[in-house]
mmCIF file of C-alpha atoms in Angstrom:
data_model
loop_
_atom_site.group_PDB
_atom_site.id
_atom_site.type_symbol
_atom_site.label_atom_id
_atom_site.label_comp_id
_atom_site.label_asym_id
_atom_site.label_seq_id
_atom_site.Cartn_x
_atom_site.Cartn_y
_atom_site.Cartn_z
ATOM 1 C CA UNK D 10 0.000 0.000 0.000
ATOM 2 C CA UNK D 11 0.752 3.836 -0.103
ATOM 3 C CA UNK D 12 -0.505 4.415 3.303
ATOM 4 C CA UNK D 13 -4.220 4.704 1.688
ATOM 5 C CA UNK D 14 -6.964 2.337 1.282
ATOM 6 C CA UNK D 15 -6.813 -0.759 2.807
ATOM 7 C CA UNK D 16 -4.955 -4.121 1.919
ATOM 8 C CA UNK D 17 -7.575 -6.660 2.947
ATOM 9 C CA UNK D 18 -11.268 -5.711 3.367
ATOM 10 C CA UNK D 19 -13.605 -8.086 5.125
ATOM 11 C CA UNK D 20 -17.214 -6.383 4.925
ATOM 12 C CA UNK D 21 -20.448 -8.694 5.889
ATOM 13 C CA UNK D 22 -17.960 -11.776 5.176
ATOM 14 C CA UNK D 23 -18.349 -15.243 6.338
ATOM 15 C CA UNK D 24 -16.684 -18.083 6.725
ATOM 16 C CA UNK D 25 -13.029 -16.121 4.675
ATOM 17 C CA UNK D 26 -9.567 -17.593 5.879
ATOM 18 C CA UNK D 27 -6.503 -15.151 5.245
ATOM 19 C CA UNK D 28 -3.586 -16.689 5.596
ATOM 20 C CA UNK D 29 0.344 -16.293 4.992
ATOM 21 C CA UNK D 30 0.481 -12.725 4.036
ATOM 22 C CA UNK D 31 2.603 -9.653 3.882
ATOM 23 C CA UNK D 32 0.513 -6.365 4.472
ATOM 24 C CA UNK D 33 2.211 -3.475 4.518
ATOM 25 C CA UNK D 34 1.921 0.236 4.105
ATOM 26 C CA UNK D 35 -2.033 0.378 4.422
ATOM 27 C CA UNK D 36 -4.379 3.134 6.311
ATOM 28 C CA UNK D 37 -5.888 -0.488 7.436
ATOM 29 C CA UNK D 38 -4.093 -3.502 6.591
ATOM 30 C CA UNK D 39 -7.283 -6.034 7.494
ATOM 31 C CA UNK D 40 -10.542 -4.203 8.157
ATOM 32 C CA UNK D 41 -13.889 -6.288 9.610
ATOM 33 C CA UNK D 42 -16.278 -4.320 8.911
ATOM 34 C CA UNK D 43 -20.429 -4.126 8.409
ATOM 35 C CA UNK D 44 -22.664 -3.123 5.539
ATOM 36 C CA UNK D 45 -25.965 -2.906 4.238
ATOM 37 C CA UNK D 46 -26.661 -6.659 3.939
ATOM 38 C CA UNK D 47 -29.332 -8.695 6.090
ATOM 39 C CA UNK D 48 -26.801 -10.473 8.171
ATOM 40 C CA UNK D 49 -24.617 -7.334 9.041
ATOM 41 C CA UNK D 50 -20.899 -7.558 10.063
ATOM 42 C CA UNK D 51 -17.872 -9.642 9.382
ATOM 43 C CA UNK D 52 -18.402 -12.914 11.514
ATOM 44 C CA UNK D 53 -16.720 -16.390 11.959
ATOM 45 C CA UNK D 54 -13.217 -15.699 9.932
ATOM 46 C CA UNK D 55 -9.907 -16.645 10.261
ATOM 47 C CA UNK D 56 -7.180 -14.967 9.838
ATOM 48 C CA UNK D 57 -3.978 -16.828 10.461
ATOM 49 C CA UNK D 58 0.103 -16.637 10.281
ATOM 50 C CA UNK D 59 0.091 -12.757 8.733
ATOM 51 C CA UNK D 60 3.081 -10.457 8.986
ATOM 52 C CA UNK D 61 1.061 -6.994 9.446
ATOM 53 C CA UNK D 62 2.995 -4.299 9.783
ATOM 54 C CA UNK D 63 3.510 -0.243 8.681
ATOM 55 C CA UNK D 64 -0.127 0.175 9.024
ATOM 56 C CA UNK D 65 -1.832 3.353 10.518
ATOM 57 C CA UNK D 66 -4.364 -0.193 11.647
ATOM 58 C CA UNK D 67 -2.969 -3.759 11.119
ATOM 59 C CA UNK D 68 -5.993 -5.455 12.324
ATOM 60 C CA UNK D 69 -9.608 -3.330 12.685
ATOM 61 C CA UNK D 70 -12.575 -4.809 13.988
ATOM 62 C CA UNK D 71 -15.500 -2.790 13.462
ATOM 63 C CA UNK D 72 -18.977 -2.064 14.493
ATOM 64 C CA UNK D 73 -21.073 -5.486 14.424
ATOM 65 C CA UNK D 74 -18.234 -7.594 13.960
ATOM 66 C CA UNK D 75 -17.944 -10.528 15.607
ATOM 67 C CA UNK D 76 -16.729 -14.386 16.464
ATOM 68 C CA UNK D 77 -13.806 -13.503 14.176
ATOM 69 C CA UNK D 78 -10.527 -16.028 14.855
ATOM 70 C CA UNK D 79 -6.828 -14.243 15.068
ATOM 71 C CA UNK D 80 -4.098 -16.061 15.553
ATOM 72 C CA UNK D 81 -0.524 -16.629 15.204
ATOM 73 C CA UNK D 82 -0.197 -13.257 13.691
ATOM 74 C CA UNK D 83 3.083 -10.868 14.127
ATOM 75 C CA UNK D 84 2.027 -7.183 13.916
ATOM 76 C CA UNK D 85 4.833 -4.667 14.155
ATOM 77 C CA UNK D 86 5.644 -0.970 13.078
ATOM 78 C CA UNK D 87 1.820 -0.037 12.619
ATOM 79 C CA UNK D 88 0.642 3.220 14.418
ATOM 80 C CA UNK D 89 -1.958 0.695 16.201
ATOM 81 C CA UNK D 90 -1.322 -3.033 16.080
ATOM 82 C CA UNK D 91 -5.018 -4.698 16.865
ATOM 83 C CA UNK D 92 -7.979 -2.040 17.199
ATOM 84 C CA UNK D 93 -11.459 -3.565 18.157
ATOM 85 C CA UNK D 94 -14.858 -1.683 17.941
ATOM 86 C CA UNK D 95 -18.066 -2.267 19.674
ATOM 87 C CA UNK D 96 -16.974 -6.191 18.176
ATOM 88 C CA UNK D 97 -17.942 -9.367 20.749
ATOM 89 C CA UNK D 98 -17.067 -12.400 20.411
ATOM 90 C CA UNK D 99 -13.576 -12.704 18.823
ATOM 91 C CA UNK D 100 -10.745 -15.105 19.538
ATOM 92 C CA UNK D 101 -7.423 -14.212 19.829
ATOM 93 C CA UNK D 102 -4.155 -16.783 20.308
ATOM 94 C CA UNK D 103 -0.249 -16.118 19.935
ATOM 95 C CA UNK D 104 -0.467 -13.221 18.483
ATOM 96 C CA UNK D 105 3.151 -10.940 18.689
ATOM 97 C CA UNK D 106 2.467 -7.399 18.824
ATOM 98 C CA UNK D 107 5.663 -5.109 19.228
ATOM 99 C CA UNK D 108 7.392 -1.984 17.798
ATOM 100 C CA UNK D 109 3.363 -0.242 17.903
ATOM 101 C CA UNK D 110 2.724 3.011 19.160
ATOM 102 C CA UNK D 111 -0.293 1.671 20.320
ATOM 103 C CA UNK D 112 -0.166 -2.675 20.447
ATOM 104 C CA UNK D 113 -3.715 -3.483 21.528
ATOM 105 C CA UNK D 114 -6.548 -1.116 21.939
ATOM 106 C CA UNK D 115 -10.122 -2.500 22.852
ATOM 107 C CA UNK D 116 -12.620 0.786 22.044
ATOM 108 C CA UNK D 117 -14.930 1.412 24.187
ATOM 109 C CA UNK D 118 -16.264 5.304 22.891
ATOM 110 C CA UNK D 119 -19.166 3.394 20.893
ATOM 111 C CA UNK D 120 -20.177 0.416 23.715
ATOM 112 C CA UNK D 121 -22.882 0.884 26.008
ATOM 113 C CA UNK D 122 -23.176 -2.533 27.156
ATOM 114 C CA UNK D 123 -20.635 -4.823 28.725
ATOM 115 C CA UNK D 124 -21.028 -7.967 26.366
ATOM 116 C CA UNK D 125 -19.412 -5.604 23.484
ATOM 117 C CA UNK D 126 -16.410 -6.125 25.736
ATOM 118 C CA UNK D 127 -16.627 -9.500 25.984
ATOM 119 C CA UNK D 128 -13.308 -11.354 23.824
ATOM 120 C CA UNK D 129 -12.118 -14.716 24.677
ATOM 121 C CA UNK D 130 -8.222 -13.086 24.263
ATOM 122 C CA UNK D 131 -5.301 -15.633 26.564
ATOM 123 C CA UNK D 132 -1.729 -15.201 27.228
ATOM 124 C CA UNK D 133 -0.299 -16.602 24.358
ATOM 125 C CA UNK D 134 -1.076 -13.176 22.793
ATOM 126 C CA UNK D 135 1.906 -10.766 23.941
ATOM 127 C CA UNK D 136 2.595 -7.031 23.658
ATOM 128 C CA UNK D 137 6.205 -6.380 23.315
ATOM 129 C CA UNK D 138 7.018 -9.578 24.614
ATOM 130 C CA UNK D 139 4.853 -9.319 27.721
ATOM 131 C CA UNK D 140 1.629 -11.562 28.333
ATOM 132 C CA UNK D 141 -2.018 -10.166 27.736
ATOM 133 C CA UNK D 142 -4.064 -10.511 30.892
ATOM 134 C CA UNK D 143 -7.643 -10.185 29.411
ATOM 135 C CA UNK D 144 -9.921 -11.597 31.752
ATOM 136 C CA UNK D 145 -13.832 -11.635 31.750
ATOM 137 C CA UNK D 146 -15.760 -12.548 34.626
ATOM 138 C CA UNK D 147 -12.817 -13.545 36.923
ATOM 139 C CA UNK D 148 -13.256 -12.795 40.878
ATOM 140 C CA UNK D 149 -10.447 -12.792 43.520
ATOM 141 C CA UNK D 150 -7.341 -13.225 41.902
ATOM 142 C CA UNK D 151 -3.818 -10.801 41.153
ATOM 143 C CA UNK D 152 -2.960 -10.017 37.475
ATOM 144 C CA UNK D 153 0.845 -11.812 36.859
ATOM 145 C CA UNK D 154 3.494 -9.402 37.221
ATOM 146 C CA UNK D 155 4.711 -9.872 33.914
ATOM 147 C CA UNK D 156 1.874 -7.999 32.107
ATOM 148 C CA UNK D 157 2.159 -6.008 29.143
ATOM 149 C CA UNK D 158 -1.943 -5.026 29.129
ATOM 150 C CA UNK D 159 -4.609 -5.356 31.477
ATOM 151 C CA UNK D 160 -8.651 -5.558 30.323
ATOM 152 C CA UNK D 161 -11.037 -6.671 33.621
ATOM 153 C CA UNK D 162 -14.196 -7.161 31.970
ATOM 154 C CA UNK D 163 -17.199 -7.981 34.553
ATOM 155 C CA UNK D 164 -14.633 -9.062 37.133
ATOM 156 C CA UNK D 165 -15.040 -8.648 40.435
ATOM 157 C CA UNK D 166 -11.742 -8.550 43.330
ATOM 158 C CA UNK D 167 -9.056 -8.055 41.177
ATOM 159 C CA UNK D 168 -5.236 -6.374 42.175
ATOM 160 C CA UNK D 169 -3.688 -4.581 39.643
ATOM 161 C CA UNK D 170 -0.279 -3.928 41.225
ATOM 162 C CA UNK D 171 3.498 -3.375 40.603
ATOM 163 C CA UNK D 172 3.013 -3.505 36.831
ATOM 164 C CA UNK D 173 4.613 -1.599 34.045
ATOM 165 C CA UNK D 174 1.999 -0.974 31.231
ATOM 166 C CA UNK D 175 2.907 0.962 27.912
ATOM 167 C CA UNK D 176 1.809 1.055 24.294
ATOM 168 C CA UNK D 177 -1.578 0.344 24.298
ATOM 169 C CA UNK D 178 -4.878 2.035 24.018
ATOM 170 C CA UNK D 179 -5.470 1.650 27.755
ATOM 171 C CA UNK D 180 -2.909 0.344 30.100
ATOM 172 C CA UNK D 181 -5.646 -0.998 32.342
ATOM 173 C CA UNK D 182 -9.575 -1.541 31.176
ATOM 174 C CA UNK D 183 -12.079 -1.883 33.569
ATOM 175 C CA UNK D 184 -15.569 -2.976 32.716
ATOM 176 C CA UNK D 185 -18.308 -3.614 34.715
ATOM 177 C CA UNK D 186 -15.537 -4.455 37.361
ATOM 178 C CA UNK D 187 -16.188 -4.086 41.109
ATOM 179 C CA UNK D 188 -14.089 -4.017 44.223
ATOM 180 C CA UNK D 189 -11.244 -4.537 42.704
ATOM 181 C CA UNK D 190 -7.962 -2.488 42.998
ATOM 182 C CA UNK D 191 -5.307 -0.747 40.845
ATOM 183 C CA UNK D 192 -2.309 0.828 42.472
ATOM 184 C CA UNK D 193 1.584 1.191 42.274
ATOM 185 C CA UNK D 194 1.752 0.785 38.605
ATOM 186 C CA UNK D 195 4.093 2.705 36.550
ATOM 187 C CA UNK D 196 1.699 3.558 33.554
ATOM 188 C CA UNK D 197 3.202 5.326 30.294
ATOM 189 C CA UNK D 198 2.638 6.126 26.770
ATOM 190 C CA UNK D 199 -0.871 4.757 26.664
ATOM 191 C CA UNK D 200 -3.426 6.778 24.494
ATOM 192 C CA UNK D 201 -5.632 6.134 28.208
ATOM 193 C CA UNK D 202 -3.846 5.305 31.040
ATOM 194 C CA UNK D 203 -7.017 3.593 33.071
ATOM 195 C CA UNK D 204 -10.341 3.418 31.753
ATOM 196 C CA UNK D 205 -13.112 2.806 33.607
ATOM 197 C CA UNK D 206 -16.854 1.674 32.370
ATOM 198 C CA UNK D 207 -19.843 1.203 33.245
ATOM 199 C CA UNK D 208 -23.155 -0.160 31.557
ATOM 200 C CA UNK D 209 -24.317 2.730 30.017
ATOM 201 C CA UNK D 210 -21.788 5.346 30.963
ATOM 202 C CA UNK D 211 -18.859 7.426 28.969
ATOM 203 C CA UNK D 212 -15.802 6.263 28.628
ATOM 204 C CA UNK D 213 -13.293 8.020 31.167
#
């Protein structure tokens, strides 16, 4: 690409595998999307083993999108590596993300509910070589000190503590999350540093 346009466009798909690619130099390099069509928004692809990189967006998943598989991808160099939208459902496994100004970045400007939050996103998916800890509907427990970005999405008890978060759209995402604590983090370079949300409140 020329930094326009956008290298792979996935709009009110189903059922597309993309696979074993170079994108590079896109405004978006793979954009989920919705249109006009009965069954709106991109659902149930895969995209697999990509290098994505020197991208404004490597990976966008937009409004209505959902149950989308990403995996095994290495994203690098883009001005944000993985951006979702207001899109539930998606799985996410070994993904590398490094060398972004902004790695990961969940959106929550457009979500008034908590289940838009809701991604099924492990620890084999890293941010500059450090584990994401995205956890929905966990209760009592510590996020690992070797995080690289925390999302708490109708948790309930959690410590976030001691951590050094950087490069992502939020270093820590609370949603729907109660009693649970964040303190004596060293917090940089984040386009939100916490963000906290509630069902049917602004973004903060």
């Amino acid at each position: 690409g020329n930094g326009n346009s956008v290298g792979v466009f996935l709009q009110d798909t189903q059922n597309i595998t993309v696979k074993n690619l170079t994108i590079k130099g896109f405004y978006r390099g793979i954009w989920f999307t919705w249109g006009m069509a009965l069954n709106q928004g991109a659902k149930n692809n895969i995209i697999i083993n990509n290098t994505i990189t020197n991208n404004t967006y490597g990976i966008n998943c937009a409004l209505f999108t959902s149950n989308n598989t990403i995996t095994e991808n290495t994203i690098t160099g883009n001005e944000c590596g993985i951006y979702i939208s207001y899109s539930p459902y998606n799985v996410l496994r070994g993904n590398r993300l490094s060398e972004n100004l902004y790695n990961l970045w969940v959106d929550c400007l457009l979500s008034h509910q908590g289940y838009g939050f809701i991604n099924d996103i492990d620890s084999s998916n890293t941010v500059d070589g450090k584990p994401v800890y995205y956890w929905v509907g966990e209760t009592n427990k510590t996020v690992p000190s070797d995080a690289g970005y925390v999302a708490l999405i109708k948790c309930w008890g959690i410590t976030v503590e001691g951590l050094t978060l950087s490069h992502n759209g939020q270093g820590v995402l609370l949603v729907e999350t109660n009693n649970s604590k964040v303190t004596q983090n060293n917090i940089t370079q984040n386009n939100y540093g916490v963000s906290l949300f509630g069902m049917y409140s602004p973004c903060t």
